[in-house]
CSV table of N, CA and C in Angstrom, one decimal:
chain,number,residue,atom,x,y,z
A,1,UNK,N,-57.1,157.9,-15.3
A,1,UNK,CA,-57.3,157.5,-13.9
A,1,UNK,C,-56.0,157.7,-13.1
A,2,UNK,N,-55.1,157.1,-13.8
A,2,UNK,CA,-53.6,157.6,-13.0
A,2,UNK,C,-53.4,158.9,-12.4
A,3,UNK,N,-53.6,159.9,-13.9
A,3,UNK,CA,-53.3,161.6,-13.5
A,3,UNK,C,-54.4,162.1,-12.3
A,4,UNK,N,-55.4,162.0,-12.6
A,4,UNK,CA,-56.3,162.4,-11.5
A,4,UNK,C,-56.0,161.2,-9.8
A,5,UNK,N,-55.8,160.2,-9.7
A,5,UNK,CA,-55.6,159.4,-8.7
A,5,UNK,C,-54.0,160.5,-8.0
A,6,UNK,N,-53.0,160.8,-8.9
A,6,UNK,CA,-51.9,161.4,-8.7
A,6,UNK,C,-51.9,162.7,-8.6
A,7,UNK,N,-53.2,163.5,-8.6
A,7,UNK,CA,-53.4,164.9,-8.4
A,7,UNK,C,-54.0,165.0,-7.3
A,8,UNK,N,-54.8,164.1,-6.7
A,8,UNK,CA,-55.4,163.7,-5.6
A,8,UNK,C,-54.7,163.3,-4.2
A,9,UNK,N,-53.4,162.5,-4.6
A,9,UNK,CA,-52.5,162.4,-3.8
A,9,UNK,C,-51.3,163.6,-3.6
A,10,UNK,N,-51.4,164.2,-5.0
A,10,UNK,CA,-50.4,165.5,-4.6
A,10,UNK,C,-51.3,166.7,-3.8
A,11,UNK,N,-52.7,166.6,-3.6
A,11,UNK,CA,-53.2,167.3,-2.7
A,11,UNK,C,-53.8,166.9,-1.4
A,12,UNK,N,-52.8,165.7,-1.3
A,12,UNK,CA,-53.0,165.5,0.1
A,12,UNK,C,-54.4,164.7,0.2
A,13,UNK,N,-55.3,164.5,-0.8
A,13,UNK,CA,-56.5,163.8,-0.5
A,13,UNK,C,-55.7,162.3,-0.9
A,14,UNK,N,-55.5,161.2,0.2
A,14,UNK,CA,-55.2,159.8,0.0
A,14,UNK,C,-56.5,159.3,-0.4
A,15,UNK,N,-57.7,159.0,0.5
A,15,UNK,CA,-58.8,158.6,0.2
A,15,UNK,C,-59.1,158.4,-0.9
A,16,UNK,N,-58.9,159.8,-1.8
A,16,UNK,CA,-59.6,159.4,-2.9
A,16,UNK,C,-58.5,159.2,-4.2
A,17,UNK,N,-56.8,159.1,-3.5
A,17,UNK,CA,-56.2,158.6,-4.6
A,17,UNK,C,-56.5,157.5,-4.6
A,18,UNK,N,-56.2,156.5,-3.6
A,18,UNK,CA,-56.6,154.8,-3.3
A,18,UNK,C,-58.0,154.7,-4.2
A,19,UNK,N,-59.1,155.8,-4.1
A,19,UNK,CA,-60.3,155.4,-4.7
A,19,UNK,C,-60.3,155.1,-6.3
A,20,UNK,N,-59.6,156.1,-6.9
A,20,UNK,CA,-59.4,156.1,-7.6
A,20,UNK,C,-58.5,155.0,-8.2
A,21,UNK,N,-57.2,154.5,-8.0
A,21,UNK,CA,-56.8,153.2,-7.8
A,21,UNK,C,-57.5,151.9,-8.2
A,22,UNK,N,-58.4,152.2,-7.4
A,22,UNK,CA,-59.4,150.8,-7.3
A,22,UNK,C,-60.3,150.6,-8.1
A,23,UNK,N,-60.6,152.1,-8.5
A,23,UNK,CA,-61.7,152.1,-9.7
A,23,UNK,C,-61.0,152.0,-11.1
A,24,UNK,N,-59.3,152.4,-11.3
A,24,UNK,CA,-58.3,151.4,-12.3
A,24,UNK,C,-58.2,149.9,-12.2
A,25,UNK,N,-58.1,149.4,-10.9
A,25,UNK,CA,-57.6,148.1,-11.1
A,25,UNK,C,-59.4,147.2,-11.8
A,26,UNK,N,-60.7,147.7,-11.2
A,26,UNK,CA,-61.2,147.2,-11.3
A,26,UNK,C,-62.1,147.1,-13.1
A,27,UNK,N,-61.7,148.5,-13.5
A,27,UNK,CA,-61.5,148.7,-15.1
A,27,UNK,C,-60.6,147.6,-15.6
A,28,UNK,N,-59.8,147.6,-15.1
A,28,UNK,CA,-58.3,147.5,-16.2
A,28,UNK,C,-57.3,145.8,-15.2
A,29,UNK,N,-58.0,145.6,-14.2
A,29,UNK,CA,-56.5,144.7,-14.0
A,29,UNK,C,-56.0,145.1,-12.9
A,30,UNK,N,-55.0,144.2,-12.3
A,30,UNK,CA,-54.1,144.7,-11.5
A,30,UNK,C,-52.7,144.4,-12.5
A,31,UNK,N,-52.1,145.8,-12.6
A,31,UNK,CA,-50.7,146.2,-12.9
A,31,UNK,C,-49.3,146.4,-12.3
A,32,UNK,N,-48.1,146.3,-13.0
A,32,UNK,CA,-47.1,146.4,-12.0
A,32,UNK,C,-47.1,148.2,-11.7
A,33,UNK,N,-47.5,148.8,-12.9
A,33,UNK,CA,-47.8,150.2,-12.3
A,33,UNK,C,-48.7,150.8,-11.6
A,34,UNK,N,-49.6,149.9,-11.1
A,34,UNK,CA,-51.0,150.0,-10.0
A,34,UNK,C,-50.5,149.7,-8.5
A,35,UNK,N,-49.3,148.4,-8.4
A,35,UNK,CA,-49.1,148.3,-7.4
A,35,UNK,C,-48.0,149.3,-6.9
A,36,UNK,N,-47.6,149.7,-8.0
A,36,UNK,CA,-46.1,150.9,-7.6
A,36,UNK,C,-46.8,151.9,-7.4
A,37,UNK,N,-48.2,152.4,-8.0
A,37,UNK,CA,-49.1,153.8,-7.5
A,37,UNK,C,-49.2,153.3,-6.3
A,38,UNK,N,-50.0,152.3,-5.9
A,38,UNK,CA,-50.4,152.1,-4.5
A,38,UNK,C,-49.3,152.0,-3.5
A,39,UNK,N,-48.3,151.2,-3.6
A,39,UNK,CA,-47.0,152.0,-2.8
A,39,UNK,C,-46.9,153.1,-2.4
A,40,UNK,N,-46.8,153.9,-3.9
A,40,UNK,CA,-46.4,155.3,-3.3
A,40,UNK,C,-47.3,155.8,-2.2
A,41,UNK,N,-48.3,156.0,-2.3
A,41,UNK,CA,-49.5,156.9,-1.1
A,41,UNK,C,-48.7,155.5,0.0
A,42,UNK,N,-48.7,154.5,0.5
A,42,UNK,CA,-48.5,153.6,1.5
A,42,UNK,C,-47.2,153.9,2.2
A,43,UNK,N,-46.4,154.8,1.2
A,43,UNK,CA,-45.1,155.3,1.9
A,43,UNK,C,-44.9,156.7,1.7
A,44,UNK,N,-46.0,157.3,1.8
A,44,UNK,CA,-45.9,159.0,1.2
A,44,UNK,C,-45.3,158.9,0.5
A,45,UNK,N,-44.3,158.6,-0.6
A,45,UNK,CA,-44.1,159.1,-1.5
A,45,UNK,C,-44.8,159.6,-3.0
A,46,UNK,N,-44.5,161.1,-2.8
A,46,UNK,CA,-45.1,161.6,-4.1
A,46,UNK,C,-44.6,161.4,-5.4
A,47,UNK,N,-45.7,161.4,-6.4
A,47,UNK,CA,-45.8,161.3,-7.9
A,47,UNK,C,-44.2,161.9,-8.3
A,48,UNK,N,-43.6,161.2,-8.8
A,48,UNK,CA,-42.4,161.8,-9.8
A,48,UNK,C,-41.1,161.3,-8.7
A,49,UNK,N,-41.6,161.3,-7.7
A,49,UNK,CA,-40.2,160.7,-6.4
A,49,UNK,C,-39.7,159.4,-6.4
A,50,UNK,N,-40.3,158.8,-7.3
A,50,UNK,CA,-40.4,157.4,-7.0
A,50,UNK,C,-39.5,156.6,-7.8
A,51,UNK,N,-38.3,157.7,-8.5
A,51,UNK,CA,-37.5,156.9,-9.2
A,51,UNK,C,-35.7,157.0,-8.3
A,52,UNK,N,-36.5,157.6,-7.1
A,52,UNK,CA,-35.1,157.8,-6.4
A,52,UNK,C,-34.7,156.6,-5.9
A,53,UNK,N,-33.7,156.1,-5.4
A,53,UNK,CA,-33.2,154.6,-5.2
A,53,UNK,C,-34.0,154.5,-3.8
A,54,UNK,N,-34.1,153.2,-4.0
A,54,UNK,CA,-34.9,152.5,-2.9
A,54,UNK,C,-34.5,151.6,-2.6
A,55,UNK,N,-34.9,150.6,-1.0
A,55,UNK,CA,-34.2,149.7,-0.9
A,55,UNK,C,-35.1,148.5,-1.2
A,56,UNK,N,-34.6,147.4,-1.8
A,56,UNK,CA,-35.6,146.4,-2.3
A,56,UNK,C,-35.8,145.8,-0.9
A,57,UNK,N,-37.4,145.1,-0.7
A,57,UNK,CA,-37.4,144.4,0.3
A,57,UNK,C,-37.4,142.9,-0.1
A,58,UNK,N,-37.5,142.4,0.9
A,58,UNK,CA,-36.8,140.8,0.9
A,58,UNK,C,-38.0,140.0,-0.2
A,59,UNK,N,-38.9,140.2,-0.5
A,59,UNK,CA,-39.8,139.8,-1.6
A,59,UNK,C,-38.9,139.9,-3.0
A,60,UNK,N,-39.0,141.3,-3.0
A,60,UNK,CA,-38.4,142.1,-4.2
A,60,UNK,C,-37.2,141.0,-4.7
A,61,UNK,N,-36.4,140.6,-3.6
A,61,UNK,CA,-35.1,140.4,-4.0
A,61,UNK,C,-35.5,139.0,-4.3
A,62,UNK,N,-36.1,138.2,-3.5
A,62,UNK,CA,-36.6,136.8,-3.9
A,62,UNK,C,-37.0,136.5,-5.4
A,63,UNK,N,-37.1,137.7,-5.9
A,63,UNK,CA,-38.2,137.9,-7.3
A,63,UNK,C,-37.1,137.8,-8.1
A,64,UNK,N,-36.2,138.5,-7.7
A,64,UNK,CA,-35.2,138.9,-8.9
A,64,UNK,C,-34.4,137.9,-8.8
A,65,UNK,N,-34.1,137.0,-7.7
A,65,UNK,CA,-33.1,136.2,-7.7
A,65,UNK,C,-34.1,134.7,-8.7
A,66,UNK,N,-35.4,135.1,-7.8
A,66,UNK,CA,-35.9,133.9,-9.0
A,66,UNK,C,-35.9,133.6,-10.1
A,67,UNK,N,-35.4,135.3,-10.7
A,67,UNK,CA,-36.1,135.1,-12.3
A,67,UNK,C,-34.6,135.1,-13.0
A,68,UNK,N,-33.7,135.7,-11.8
A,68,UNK,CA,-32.4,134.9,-12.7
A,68,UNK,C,-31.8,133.5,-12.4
A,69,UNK,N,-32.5,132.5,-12.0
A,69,UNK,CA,-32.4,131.2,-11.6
A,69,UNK,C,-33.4,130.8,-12.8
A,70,UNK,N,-34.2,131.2,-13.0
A,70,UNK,CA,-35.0,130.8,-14.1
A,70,UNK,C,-34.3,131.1,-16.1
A,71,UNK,N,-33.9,132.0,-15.7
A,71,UNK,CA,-32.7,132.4,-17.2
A,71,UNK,C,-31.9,131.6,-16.9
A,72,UNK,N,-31.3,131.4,-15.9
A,72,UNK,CA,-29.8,130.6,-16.1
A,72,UNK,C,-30.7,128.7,-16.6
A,73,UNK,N,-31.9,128.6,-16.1
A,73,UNK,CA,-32.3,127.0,-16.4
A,73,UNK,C,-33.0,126.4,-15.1
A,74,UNK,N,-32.5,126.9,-14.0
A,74,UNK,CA,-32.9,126.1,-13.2
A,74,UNK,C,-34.2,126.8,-12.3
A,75,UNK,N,-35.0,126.1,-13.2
A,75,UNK,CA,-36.8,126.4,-13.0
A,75,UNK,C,-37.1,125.7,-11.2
A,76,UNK,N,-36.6,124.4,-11.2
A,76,UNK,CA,-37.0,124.1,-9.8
A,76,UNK,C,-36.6,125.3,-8.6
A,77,UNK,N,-35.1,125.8,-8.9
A,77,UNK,CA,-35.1,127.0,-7.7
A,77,UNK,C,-35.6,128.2,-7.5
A,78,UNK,N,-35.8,128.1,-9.2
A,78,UNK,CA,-37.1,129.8,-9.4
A,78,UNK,C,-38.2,129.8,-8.8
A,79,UNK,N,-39.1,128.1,-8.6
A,79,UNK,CA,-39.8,127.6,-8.5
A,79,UNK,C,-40.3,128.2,-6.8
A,80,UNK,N,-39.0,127.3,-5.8
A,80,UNK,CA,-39.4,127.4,-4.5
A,80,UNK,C,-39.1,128.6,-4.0
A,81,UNK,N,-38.2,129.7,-4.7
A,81,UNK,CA,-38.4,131.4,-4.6
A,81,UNK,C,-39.6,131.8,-4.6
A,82,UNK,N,-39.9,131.3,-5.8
A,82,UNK,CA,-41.5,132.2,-6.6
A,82,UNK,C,-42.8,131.9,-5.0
A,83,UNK,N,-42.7,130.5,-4.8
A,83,UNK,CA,-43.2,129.9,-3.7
A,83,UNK,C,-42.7,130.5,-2.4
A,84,UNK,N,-42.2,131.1,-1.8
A,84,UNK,CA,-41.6,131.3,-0.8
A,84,UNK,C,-42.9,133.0,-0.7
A,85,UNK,N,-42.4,133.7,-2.1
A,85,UNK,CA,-42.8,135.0,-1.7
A,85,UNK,C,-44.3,134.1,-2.0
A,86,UNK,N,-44.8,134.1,-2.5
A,86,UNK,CA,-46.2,133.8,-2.1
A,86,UNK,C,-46.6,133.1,-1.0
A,87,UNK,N,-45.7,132.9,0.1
A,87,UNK,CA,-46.6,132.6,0.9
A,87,UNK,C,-46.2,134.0,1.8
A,88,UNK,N,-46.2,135.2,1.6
A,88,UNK,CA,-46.1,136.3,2.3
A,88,UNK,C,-47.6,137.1,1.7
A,89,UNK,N,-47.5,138.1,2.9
A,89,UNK,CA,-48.5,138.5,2.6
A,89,UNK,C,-48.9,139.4,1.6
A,90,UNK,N,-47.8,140.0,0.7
A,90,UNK,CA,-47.8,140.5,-0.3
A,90,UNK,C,-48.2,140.1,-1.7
A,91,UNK,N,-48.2,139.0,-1.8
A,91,UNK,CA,-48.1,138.0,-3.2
A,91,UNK,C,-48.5,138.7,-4.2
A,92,UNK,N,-47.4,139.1,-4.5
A,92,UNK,CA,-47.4,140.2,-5.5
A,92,UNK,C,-47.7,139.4,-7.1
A,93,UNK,N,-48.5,139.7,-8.2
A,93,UNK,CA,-49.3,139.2,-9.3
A,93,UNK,C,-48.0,138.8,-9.9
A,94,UNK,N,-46.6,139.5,-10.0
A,94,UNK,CA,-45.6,138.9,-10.9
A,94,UNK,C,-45.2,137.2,-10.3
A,95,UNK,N,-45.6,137.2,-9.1
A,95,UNK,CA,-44.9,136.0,-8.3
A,95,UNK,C,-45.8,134.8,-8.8
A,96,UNK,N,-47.0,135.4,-8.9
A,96,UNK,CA,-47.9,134.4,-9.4
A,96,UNK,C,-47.8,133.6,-10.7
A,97,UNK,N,-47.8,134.5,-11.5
A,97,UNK,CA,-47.6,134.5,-12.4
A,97,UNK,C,-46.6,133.6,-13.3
A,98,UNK,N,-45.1,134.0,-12.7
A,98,UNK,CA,-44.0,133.4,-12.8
A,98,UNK,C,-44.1,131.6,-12.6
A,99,UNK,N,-44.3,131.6,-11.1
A,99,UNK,CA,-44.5,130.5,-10.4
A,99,UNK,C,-45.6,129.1,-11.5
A,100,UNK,N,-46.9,129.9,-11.9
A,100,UNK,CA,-47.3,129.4,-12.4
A,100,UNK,C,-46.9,128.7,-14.5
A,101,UNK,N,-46.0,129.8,-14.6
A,101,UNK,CA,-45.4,129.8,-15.8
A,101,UNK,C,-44.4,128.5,-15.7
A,102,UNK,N,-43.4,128.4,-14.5
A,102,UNK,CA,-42.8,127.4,-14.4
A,102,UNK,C,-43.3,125.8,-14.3
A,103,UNK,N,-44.7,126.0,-13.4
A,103,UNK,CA,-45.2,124.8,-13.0
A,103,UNK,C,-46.0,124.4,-14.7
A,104,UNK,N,-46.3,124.6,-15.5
A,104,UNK,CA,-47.1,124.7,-16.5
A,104,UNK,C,-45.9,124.0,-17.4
A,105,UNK,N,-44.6,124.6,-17.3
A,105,UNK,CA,-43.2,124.4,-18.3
A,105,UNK,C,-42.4,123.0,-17.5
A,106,UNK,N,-43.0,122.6,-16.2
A,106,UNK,CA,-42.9,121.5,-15.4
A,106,UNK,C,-43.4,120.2,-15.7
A,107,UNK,N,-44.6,120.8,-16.6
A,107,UNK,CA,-46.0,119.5,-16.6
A,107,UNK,C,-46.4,119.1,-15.3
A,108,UNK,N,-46.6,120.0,-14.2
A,108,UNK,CA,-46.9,120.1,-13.0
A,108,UNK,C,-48.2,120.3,-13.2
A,109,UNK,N,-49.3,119.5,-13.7
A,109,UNK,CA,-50.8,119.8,-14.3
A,109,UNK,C,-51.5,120.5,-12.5
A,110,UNK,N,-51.5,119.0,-11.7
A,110,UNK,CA,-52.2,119.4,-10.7
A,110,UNK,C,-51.9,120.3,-9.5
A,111,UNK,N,-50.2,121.1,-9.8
A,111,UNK,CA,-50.0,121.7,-9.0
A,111,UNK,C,-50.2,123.5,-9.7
A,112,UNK,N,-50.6,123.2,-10.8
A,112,UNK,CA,-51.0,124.8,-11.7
A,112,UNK,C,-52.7,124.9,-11.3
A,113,UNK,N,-53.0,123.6,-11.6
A,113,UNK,CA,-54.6,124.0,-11.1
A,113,UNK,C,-54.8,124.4,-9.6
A,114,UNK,N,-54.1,124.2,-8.4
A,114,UNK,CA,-54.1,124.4,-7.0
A,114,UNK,C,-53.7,125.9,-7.1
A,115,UNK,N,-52.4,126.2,-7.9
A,115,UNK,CA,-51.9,127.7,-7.8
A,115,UNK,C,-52.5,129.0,-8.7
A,116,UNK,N,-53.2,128.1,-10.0
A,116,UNK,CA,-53.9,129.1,-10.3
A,116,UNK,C,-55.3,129.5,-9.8
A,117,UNK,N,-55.6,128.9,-9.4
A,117,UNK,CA,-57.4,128.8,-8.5
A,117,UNK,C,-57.0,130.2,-7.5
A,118,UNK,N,-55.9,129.6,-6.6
A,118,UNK,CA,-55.7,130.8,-5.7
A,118,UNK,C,-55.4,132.1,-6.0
A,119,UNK,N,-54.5,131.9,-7.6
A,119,UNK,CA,-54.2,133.2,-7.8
A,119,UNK,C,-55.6,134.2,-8.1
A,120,UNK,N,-56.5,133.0,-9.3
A,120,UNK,CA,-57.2,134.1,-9.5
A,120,UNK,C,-58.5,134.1,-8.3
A,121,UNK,N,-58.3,133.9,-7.3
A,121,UNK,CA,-59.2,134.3,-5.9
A,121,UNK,C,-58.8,135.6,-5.7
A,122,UNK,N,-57.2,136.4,-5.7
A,122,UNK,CA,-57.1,137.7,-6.0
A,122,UNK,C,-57.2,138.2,-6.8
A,123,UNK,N,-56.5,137.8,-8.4
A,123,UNK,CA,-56.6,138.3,-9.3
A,123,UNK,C,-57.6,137.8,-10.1
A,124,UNK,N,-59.1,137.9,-10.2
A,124,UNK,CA,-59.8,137.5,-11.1
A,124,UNK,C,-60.0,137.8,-12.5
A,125,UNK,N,-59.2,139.1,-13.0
A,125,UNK,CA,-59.3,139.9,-14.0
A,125,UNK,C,-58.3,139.6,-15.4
A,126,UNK,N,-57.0,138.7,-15.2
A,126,UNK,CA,-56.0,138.5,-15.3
A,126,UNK,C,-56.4,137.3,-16.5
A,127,UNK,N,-56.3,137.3,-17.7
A,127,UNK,CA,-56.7,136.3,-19.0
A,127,UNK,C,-55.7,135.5,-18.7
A,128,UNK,N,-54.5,136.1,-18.6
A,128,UNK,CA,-53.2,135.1,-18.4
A,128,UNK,C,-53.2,133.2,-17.3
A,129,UNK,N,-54.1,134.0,-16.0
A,129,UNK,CA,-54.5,133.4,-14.9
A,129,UNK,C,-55.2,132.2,-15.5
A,130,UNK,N,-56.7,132.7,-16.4
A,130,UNK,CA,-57.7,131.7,-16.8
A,130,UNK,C,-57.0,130.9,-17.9
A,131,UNK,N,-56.1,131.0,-18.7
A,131,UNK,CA,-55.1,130.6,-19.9
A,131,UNK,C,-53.8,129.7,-19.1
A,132,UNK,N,-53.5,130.0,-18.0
A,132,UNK,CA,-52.8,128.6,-17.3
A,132,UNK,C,-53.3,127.8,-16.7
A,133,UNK,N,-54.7,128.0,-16.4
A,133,UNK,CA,-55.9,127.1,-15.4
A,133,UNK,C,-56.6,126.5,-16.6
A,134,UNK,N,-56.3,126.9,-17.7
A,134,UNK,CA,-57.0,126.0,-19.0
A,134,UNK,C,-55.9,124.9,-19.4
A,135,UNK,N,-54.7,125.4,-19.8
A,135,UNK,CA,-53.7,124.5,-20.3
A,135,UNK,C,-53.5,123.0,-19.1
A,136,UNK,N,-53.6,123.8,-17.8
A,136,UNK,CA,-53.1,122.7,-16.7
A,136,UNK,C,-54.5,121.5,-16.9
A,137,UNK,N,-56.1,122.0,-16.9
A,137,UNK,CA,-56.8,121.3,-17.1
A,137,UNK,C,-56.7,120.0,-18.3
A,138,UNK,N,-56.2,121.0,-18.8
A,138,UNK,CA,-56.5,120.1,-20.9
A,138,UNK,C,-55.6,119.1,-20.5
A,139,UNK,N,-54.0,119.5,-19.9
A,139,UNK,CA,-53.1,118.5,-19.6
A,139,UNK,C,-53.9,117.3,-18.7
A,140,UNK,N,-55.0,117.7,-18.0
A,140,UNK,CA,-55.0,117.0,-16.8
A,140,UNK,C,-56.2,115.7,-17.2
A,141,UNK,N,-56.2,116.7,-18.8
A,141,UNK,CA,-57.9,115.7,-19.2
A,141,UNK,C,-59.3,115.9,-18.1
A,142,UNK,N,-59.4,117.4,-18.3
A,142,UNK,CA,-60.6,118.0,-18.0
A,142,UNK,C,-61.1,118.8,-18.9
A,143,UNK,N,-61.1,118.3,-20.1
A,143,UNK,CA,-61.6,119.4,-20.9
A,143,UNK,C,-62.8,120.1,-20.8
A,144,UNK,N,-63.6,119.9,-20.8
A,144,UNK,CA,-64.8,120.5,-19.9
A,144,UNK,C,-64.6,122.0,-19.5
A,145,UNK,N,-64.1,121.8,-18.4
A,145,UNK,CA,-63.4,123.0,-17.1
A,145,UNK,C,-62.0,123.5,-18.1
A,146,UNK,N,-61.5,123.2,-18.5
A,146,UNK,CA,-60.2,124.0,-19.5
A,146,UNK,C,-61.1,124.3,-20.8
A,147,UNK,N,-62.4,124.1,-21.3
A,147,UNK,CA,-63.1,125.2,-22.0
A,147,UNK,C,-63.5,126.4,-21.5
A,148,UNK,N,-63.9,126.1,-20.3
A,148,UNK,CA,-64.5,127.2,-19.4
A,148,UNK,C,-63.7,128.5,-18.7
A,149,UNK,N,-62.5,127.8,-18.9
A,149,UNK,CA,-61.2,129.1,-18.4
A,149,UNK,C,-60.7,129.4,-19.5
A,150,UNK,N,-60.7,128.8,-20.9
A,150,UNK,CA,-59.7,129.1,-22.2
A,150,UNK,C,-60.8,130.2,-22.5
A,151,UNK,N,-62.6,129.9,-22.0
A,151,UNK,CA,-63.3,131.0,-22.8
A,151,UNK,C,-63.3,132.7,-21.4
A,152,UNK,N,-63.0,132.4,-20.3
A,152,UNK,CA,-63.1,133.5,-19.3
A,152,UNK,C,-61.5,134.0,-20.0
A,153,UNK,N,-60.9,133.4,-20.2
A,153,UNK,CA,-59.5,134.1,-21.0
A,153,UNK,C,-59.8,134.9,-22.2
A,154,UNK,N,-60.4,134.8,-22.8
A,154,UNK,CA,-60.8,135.3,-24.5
A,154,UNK,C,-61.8,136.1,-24.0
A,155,UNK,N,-62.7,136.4,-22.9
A,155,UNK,CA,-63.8,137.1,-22.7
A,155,UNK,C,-62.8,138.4,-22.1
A,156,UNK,N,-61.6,138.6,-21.8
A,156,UNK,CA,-60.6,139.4,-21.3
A,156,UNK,C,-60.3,140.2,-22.3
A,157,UNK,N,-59.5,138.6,-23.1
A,157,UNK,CA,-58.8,138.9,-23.9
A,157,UNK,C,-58.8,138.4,-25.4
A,158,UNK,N,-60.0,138.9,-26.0
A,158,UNK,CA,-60.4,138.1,-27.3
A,158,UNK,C,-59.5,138.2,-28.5
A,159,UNK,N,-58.4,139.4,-28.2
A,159,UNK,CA,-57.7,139.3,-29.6
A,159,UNK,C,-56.3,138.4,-29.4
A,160,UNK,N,-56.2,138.0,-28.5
A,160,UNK,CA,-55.0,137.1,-28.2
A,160,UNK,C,-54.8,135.4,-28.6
A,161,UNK,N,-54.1,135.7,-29.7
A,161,UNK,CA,-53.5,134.2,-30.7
A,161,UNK,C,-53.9,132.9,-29.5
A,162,UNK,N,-52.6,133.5,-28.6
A,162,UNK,CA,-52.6,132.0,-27.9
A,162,UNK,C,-53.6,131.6,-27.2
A,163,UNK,N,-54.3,132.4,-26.6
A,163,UNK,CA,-55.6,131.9,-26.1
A,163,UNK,C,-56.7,131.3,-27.1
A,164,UNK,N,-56.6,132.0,-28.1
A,164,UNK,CA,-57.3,131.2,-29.4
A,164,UNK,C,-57.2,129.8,-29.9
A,165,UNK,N,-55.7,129.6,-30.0
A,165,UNK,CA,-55.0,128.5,-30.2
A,165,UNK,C,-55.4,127.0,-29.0
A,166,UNK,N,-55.2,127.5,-28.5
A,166,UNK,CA,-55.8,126.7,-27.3
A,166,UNK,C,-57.4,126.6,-27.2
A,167,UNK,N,-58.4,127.3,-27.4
A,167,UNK,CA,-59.8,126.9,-27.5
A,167,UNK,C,-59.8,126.1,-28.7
A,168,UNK,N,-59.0,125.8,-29.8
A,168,UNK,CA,-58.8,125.3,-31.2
A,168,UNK,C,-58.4,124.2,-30.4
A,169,UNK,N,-58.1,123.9,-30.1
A,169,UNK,CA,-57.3,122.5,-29.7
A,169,UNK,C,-57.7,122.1,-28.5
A,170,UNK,N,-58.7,122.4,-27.5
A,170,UNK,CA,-59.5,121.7,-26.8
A,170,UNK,C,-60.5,121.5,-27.5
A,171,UNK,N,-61.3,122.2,-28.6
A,171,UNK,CA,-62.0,121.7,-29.2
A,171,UNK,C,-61.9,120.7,-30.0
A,172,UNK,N,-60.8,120.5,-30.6
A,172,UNK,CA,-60.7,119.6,-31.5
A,172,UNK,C,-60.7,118.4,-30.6
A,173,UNK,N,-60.6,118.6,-29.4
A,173,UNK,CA,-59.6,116.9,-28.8
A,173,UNK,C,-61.2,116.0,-28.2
């Protein structure tokens, strides 16, 4: 899908690179290398250019400053980074992700269930998404509704331990 989406845009048809695009993300996910294809057509730049230096935008940098605030320990300031770029209109899936990673490693039960709901309103595809909307539930003593996401997680992603581990242990409880 890539090579053909990227032979499409090297001949100047965008329409049907984007098309193409969409018909990966909606196969497969949204990826950090889906959003970097979709950039490229959004700034002309062509297939193979895209490793020339570039200037990070103020998102970008939020991200990276977050996630080394999060290595150094301090989750609450990775926290209101992670938070900040999601309220832009970008809200790029790593931001989610992260954000939600922290709030989860917070015991922030009812603030992972508010941020995961939203995330997966964009990302519905994402096992990871349904697998922190289960944990935050089970924390929250909804087991019920944390069966129902641990099993849209394994319907993704069936070979994955940890999501298994977790349908194991809401069942048991």
């Amino acid at each position: 899908y890539f090579d053909r989406s990227n032979a499409y845009l090297l001949a100047g048809k965008v329409a049907e690179a984007m098309k193409g695009y969409d018909e990966l993300e909606k196969k497969f996910g949204q990826s950090e290398d889906l959003s970097r294809a979709r950039r490229r057509v959004t700034s002309g730049i062509k297939p193979g250019e895209e490793n020339k230096p570039a200037e990070l935008t103020v998102d970008d940098q939020n991200i990276l400053l977050a996630e080394s605030l999060y290595k150094k320990g301090d989750l609450q300031g990775a926290l209101v980074l992670f938070k900040a770029v999601l309220e832009t209109d970008d809200q790029p899936y790593r931001a989610w992700e992260q954000a939600l990673n922290i709030q989860l490693l917070l015991k922030q039960s009812k603030d992972v269930i508010k941020t995961a709901d939203a995330a997966l309103s964009i990302y519905p595809n994402q096992a990871i998404l349904y697998y922190f909307m289960a944990s935050a539930l089970q924390q929250d003593h909804q087991n019920d509704l944390a069966l129902k996401n641990v099993k849209s997680a394994l319907e993704l992603d069936a070979e994955n331990g940890v999501y298994l581990e977790l349908y194991g242990d809401i069942l048991f409880i």
